[in-house]
Coordinates of C-alpha atoms and ligand atoms in Angstrom, one line a residue:
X163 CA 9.5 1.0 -22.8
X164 CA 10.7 -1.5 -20.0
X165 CA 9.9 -4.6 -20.5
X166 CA 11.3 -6.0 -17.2
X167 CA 8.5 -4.9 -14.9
X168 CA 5.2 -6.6 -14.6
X169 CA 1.6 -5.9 -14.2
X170 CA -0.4 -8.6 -12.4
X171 CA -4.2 -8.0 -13.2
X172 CA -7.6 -10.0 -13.4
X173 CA -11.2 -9.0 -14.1
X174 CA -11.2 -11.3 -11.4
X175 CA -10.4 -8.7 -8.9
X176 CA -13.9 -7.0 -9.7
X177 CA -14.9 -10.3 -7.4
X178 CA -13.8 -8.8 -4.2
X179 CA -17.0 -6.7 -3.2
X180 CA -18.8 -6.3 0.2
X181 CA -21.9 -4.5 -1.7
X182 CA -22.7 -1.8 -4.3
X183 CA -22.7 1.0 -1.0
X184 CA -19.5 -0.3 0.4
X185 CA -16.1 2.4 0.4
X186 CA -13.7 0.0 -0.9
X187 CA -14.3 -0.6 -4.6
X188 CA -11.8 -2.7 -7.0
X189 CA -13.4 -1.1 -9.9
X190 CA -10.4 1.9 -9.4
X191 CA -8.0 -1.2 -10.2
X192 CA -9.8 -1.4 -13.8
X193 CA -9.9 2.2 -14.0
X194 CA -6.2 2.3 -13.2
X195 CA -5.4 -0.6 -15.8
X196 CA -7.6 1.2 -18.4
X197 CA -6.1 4.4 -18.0
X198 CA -2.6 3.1 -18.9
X199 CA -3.8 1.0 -21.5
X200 CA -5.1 3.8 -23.4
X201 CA -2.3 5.4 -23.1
X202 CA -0.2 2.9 -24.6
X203 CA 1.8 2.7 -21.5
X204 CA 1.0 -0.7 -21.1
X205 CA 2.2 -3.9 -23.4
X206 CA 0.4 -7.1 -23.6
X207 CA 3.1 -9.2 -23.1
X208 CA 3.7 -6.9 -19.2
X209 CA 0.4 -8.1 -18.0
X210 CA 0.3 -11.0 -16.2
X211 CA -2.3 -13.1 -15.0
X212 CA -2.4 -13.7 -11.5
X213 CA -2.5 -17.5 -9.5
X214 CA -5.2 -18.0 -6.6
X215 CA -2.8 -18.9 -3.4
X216 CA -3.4 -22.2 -2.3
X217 CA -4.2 -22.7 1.4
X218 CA -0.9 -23.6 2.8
X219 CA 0.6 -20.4 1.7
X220 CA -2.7 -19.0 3.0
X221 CA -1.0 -20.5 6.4
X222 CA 2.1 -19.2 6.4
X223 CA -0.1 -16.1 8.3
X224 CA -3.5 -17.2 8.4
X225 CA -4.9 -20.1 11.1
X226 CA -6.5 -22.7 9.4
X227 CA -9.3 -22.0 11.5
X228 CA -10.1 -19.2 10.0
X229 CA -9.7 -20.0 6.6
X230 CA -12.3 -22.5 7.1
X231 CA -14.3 -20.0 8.5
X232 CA -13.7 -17.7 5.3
X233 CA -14.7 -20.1 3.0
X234 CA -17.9 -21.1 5.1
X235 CA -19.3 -17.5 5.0
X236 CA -18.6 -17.5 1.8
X237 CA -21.0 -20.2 0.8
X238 CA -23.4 -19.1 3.8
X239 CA -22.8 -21.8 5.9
X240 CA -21.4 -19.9 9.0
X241 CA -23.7 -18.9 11.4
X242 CA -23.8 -14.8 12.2
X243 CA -22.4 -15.8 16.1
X244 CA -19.2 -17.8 15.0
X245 CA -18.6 -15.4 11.8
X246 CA -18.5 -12.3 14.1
X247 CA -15.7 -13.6 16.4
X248 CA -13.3 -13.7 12.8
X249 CA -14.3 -10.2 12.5
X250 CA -16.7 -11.7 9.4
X251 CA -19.8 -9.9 8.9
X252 CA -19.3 -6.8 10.8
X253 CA -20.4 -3.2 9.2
X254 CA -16.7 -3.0 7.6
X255 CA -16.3 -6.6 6.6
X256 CA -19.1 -7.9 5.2
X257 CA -19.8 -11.5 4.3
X258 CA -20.1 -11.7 0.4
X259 CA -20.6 -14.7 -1.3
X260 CA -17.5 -16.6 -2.4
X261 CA -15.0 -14.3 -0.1
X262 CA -12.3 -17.0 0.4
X263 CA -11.9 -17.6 -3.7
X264 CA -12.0 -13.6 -3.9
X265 CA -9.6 -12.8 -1.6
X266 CA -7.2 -16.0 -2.4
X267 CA -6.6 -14.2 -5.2
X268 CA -5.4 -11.2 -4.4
X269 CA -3.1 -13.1 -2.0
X270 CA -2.5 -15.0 -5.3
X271 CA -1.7 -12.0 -7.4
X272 CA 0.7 -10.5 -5.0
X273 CA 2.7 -13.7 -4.8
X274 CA 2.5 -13.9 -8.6
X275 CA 4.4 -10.5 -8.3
X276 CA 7.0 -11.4 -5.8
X277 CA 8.0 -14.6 -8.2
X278 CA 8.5 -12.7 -11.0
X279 CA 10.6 -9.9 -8.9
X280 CA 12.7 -13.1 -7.4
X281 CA 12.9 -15.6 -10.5
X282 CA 14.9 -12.5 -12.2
X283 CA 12.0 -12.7 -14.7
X284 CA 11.2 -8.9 -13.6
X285 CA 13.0 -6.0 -11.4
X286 CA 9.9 -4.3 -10.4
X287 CA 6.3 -5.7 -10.0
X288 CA 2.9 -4.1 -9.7
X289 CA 0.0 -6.2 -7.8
X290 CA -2.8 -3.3 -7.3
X291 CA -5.4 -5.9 -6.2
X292 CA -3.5 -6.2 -3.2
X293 CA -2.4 -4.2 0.0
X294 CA -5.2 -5.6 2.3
X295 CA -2.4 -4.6 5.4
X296 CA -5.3 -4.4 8.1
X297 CA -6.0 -8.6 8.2
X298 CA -4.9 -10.7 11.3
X299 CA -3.6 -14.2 11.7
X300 CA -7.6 -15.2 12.6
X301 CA -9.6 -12.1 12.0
X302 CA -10.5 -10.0 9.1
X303 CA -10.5 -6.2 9.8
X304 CA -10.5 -3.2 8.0
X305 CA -12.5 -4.3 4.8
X306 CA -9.7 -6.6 4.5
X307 CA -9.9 -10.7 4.4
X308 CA -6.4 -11.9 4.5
X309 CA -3.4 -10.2 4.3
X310 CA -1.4 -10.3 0.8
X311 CA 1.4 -8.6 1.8
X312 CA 1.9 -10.5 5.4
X313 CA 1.9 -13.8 3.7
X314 CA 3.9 -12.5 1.0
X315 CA 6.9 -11.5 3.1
X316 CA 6.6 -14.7 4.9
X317 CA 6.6 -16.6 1.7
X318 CA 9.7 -14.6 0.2
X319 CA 11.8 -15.4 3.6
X320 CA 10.8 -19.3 3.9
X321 CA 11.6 -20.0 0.1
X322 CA 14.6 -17.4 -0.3
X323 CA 15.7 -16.6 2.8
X324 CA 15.4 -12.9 2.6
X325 CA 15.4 -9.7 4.7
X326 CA 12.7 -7.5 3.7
X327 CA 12.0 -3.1 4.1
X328 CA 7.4 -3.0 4.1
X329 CA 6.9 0.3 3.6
X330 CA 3.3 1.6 4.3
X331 CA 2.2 4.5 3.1
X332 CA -1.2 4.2 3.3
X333 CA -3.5 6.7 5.4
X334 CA -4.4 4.3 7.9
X335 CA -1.6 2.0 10.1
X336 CA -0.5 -0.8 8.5
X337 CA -1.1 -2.8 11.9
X338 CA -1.5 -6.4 10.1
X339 CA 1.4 -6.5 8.6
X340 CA 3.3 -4.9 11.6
X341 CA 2.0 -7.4 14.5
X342 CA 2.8 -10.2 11.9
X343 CA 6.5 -9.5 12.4
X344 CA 7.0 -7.9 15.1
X345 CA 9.4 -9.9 17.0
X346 CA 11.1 -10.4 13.6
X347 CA 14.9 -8.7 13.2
X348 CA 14.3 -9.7 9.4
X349 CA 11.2 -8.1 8.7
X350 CA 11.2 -4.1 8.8
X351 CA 8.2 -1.8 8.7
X352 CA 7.6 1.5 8.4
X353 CA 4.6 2.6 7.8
X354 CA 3.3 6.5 7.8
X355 CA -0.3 7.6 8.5
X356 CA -2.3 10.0 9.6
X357 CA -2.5 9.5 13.8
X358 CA -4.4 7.0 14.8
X359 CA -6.5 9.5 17.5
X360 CA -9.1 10.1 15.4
X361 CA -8.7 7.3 12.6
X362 CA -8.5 3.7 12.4
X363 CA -7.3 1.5 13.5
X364 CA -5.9 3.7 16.1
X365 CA -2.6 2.3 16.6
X366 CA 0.8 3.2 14.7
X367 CA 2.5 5.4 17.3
X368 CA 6.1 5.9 17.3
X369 CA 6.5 4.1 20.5
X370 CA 5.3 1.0 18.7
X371 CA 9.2 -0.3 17.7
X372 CA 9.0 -4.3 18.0
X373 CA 9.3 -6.3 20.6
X374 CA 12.5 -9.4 21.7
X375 CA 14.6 -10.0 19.2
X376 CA 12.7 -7.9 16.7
X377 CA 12.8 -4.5 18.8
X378 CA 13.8 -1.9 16.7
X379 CA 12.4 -3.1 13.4
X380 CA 9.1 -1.5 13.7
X381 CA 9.2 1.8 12.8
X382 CA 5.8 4.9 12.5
X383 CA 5.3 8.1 11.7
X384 CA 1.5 9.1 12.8
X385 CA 1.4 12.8 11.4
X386 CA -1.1 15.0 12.2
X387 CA -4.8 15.7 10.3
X388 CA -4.7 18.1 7.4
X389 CA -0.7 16.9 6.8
X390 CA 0.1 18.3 3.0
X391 CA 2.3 17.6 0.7
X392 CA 5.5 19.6 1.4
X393 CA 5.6 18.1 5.3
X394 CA 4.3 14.3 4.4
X395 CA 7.0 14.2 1.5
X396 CA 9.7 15.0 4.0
X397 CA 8.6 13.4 6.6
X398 CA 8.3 9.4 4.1
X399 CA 11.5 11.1 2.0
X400 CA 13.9 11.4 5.4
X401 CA 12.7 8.3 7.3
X402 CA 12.2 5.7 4.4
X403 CA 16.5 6.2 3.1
X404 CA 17.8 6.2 6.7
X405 CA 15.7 3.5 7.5
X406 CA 16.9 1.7 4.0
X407 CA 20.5 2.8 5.4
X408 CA 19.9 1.0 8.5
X409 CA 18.4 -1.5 7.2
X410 CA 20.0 -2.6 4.0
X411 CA 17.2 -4.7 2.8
X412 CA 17.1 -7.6 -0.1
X413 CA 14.2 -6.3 -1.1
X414 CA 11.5 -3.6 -1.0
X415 CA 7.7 -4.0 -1.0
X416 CA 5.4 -1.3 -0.7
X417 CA 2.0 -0.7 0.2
X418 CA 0.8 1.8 -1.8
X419 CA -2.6 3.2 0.1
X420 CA -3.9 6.0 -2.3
X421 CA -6.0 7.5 0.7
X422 CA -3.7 10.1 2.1
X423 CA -5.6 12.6 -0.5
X424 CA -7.3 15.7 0.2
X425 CA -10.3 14.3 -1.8
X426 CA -10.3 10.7 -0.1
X427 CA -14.0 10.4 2.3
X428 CA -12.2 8.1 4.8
X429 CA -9.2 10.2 6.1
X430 CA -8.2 14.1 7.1
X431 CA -5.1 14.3 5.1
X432 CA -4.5 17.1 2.6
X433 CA -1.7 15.5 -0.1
X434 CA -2.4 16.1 -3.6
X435 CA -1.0 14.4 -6.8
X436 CA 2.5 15.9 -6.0
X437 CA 2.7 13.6 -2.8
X438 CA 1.5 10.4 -5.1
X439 CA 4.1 11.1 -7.7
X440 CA 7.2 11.1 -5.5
X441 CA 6.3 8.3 -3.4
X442 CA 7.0 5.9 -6.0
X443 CA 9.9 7.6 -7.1
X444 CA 11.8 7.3 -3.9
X445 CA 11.0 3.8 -3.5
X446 CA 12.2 3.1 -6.6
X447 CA 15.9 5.0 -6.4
X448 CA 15.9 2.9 -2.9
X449 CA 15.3 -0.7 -4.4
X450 CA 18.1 0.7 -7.1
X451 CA 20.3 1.8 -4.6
X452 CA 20.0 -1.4 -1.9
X453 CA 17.9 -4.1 -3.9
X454 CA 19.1 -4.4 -7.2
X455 CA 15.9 -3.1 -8.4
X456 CA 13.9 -5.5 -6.5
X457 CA 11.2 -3.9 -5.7
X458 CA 7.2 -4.9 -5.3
X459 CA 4.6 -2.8 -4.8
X460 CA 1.0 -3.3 -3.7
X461 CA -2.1 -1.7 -4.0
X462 CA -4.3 -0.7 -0.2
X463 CA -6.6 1.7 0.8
X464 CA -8.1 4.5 -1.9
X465 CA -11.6 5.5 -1.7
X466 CA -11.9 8.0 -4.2
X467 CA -11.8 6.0 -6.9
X468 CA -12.6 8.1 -9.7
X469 CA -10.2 11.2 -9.3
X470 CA -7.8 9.8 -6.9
X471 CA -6.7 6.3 -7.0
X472 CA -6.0 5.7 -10.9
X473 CA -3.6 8.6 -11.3
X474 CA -2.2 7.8 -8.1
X475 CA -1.6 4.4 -8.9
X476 CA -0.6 4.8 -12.6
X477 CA 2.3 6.8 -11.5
X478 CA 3.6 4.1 -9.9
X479 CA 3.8 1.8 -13.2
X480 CA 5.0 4.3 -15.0
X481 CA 7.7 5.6 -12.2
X482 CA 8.5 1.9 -12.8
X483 CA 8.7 1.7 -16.2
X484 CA 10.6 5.2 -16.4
X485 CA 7.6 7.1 -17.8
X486 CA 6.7 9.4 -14.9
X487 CA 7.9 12.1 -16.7
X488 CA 3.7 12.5 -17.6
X489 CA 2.4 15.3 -17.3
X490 CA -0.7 18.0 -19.2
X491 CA -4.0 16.6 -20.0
X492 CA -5.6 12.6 -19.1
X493 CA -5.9 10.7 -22.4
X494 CA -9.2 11.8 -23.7
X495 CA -10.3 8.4 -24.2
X496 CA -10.3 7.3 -20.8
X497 CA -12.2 10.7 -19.4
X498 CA -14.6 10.7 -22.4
X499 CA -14.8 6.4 -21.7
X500 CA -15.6 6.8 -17.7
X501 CA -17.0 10.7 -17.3
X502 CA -20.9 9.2 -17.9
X503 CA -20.3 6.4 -14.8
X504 CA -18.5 8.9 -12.2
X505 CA -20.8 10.7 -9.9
X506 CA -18.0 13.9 -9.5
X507 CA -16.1 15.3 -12.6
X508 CA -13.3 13.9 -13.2
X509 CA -9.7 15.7 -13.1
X510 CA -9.1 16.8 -16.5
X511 CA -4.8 16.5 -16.0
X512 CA -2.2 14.6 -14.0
X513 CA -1.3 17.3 -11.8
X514 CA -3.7 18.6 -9.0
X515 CA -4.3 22.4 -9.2
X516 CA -2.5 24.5 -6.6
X517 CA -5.9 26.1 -6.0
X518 CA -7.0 22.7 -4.9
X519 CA -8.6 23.1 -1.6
X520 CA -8.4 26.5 0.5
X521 CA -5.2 27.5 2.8
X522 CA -4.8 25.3 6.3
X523 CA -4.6 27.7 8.9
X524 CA -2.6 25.8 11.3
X525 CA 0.0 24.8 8.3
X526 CA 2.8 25.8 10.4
X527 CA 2.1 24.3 13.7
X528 CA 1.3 20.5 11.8
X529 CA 4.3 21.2 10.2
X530 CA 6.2 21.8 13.4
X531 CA 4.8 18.4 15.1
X532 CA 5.5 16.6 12.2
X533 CA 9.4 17.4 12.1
X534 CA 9.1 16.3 15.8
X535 CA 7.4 13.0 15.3
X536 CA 10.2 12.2 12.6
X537 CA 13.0 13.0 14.8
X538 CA 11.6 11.0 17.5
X539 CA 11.0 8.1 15.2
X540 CA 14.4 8.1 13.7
X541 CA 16.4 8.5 16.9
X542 CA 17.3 5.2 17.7
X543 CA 19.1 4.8 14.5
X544 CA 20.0 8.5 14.2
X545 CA 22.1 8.1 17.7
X546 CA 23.4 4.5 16.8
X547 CA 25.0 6.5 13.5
X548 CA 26.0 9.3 15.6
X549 CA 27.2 6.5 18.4
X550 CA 29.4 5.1 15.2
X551 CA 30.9 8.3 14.1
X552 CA 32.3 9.1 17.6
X553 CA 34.0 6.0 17.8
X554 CA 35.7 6.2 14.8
Ligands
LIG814 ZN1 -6.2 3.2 4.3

């Protein structure tokens, strides 16, 4: 096994909860961890304990105002008035006691990942608590507190000086981490979702390509509802290596949303397990290829937590760790350890049946507007390429 990636995980995690009815759930990060642990895919000595990030690297993003705000809800000392305007205490982000210590540390636990990666001390890095990509410089949004991966990049270009590819492919916009850089040349981020007509946060269109100096950094693919897995995977697969091309970044970090799924409540997306193993893969031959392997990866969105998010997001430790090559039955252990607490069956194997949901009658026409929304994406830097090749 390789022994130069790292896992960063805390029961501590379990501490970032709204309320027993709430969508988002850190439990499927247990389940995840559990899950390779029983299969001995796993070692002691990968798993790394994550750091709480102190308040100044909670400022590289975040306004100290709201901080202060944070960490009065969290000991019920804000009033419902003043919470509201931080986005604190609304039906998505509810106040829950201890929410700035919570959330620190999954900012923590994805800086914990990006020192390992850039101390040499790992190539990859795994940070599953993290991913929150919908949190503002002064508002939470989105069941998200403060943004991990924001203050993450910031942190990794005011202490290295690098130039960093986000890639998002959660279901929803990564719009936190894209208004964060926006004007930023050194910051680029792609993110794919399903369009934001119908979902939130409703933003993420292709026009949205940075602004000043930082135009042309910023780059989406909305594709349409009911999206599977043959379309998405071309769509990420095209636009992530000539964006990489373009690009040439130090490092990669991805948000790896596990909520594109056919099976996820929140979203209208039909990927299966097919999508959620190559999505790792590619990012990984891309932090090879540009990187020298470094490459971070985050956790995000993923509300069915039981047969969606720990398969999903074991394939990315063990596309890491060269083990992806998994496939057959789950490890009894796990299925016969968590069947009695799930309220659906869970999926008895890796792979998703092909019979997993009925045909989409409109395959061919989402599949049509997808290609289009790629091309139109991609065409400033297809046209710069073409622009190059004339000239030569
Ligand atoms: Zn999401």
């Amino acid at each position: 096994m390789k022994k130069d990636c790292v896992f960063i995980y805390s029961d501590d995690f379990q501490l970032y909860k709204f309320h027993n009815a709430h969508p988002f759930n850190q439990l499927r990060v247990k389940l995840t961890y559990d899950l390779l642990r029983e299969m001995k895919a796993l070692d002691d000595e990968q798993v790394i304990f994550p750091r709480m990030a102190t308040d100044e690297e909670l400022e590289l993003i975040h306004d100290r105002a709201y901080i202060e705000a944070v960490k009065a809800a969290g000991q019920g000392r804000l009033s419902e008035d003043v919470a509201l305007n931080y986005g604190l205490g609304t039906e998505d982000t509810p106040i829950f006691p201890n929410m700035h210590e919570a959330s620190a540390l999954l900012v923590g636990a994805t800086l914990t990942a990006v020192d390992y990666v850039l101390s040499g001390k790992a190539k990859h890095a795994l940070s599953l608590g993290g991913g929150l990509h919908h949190g503002f410089r002064g508002k939470a949004s989105g069941f998200c507190i403060y943004n991990d991966s924001a203050v993450a990049i910031k942190y990794m270009q005011e202490r290295y000086g690098l130039r960093i590819l986000y890639v998002d492919t959660d279901a929803h916009h990564g719009d936190g981490v894209q208004w964060a850089f926006y004007d930023d040349p050194n910051v680029c981020t792609f993110s794919i979702h399903e369009t934001g007509r119908y979902l939130f946060p409703g933003t993420g269109n292709i026009t949205e390509r940075g602004q000043g100096k930082g135009y042309g950094f910023s780059f989406n693919i909305p594709v349409d509802a009911f999206t599977e897995d043959d379309s998405w995977l071309k769509a990420y697969t095209q636009a992530f290596r000539e964006i990489a091309a373009f690009f040439k970044p130090d490092i990669i970090l991805t948000q790896n949303g596990a909520d594109a799924h056919y099976y996820d409540p929140l979203t209208h997306l039909s990927v299966t397990m097919k999508t959620y193993r190559e999505i790792p893969k590619i990012a990984h031959e891309i932090a090879h290829q540009y990187c020298d392997g470094r490459w971070v990866a985050v956790g995000g969105g993923g509300y069915d937590i039981w047969r969606v998010v720990p398969r999903a997001w074991a394939l990315i430790w063990l596309e890491m760790t060269e083990q992806s090559n998994i496939s057959g039955s789950l490890p009894k252990a796990w299925l016969d350890k968590w069947q009695p607490l799930s309220p659906v069956p869970l999926p008895p194997e890796w792979d998703d049946p092909e019979t997993l949901y009925p045909p989409i009658p409109r395959k061919a026409e989402i599949t049509e507007k997808n290609a289009q929304t790629v091309e139109k994406a991609l065409y400033p830097i297809r046209s710069q390429r073409q622009n190059i090749k004339q000239s030569l």
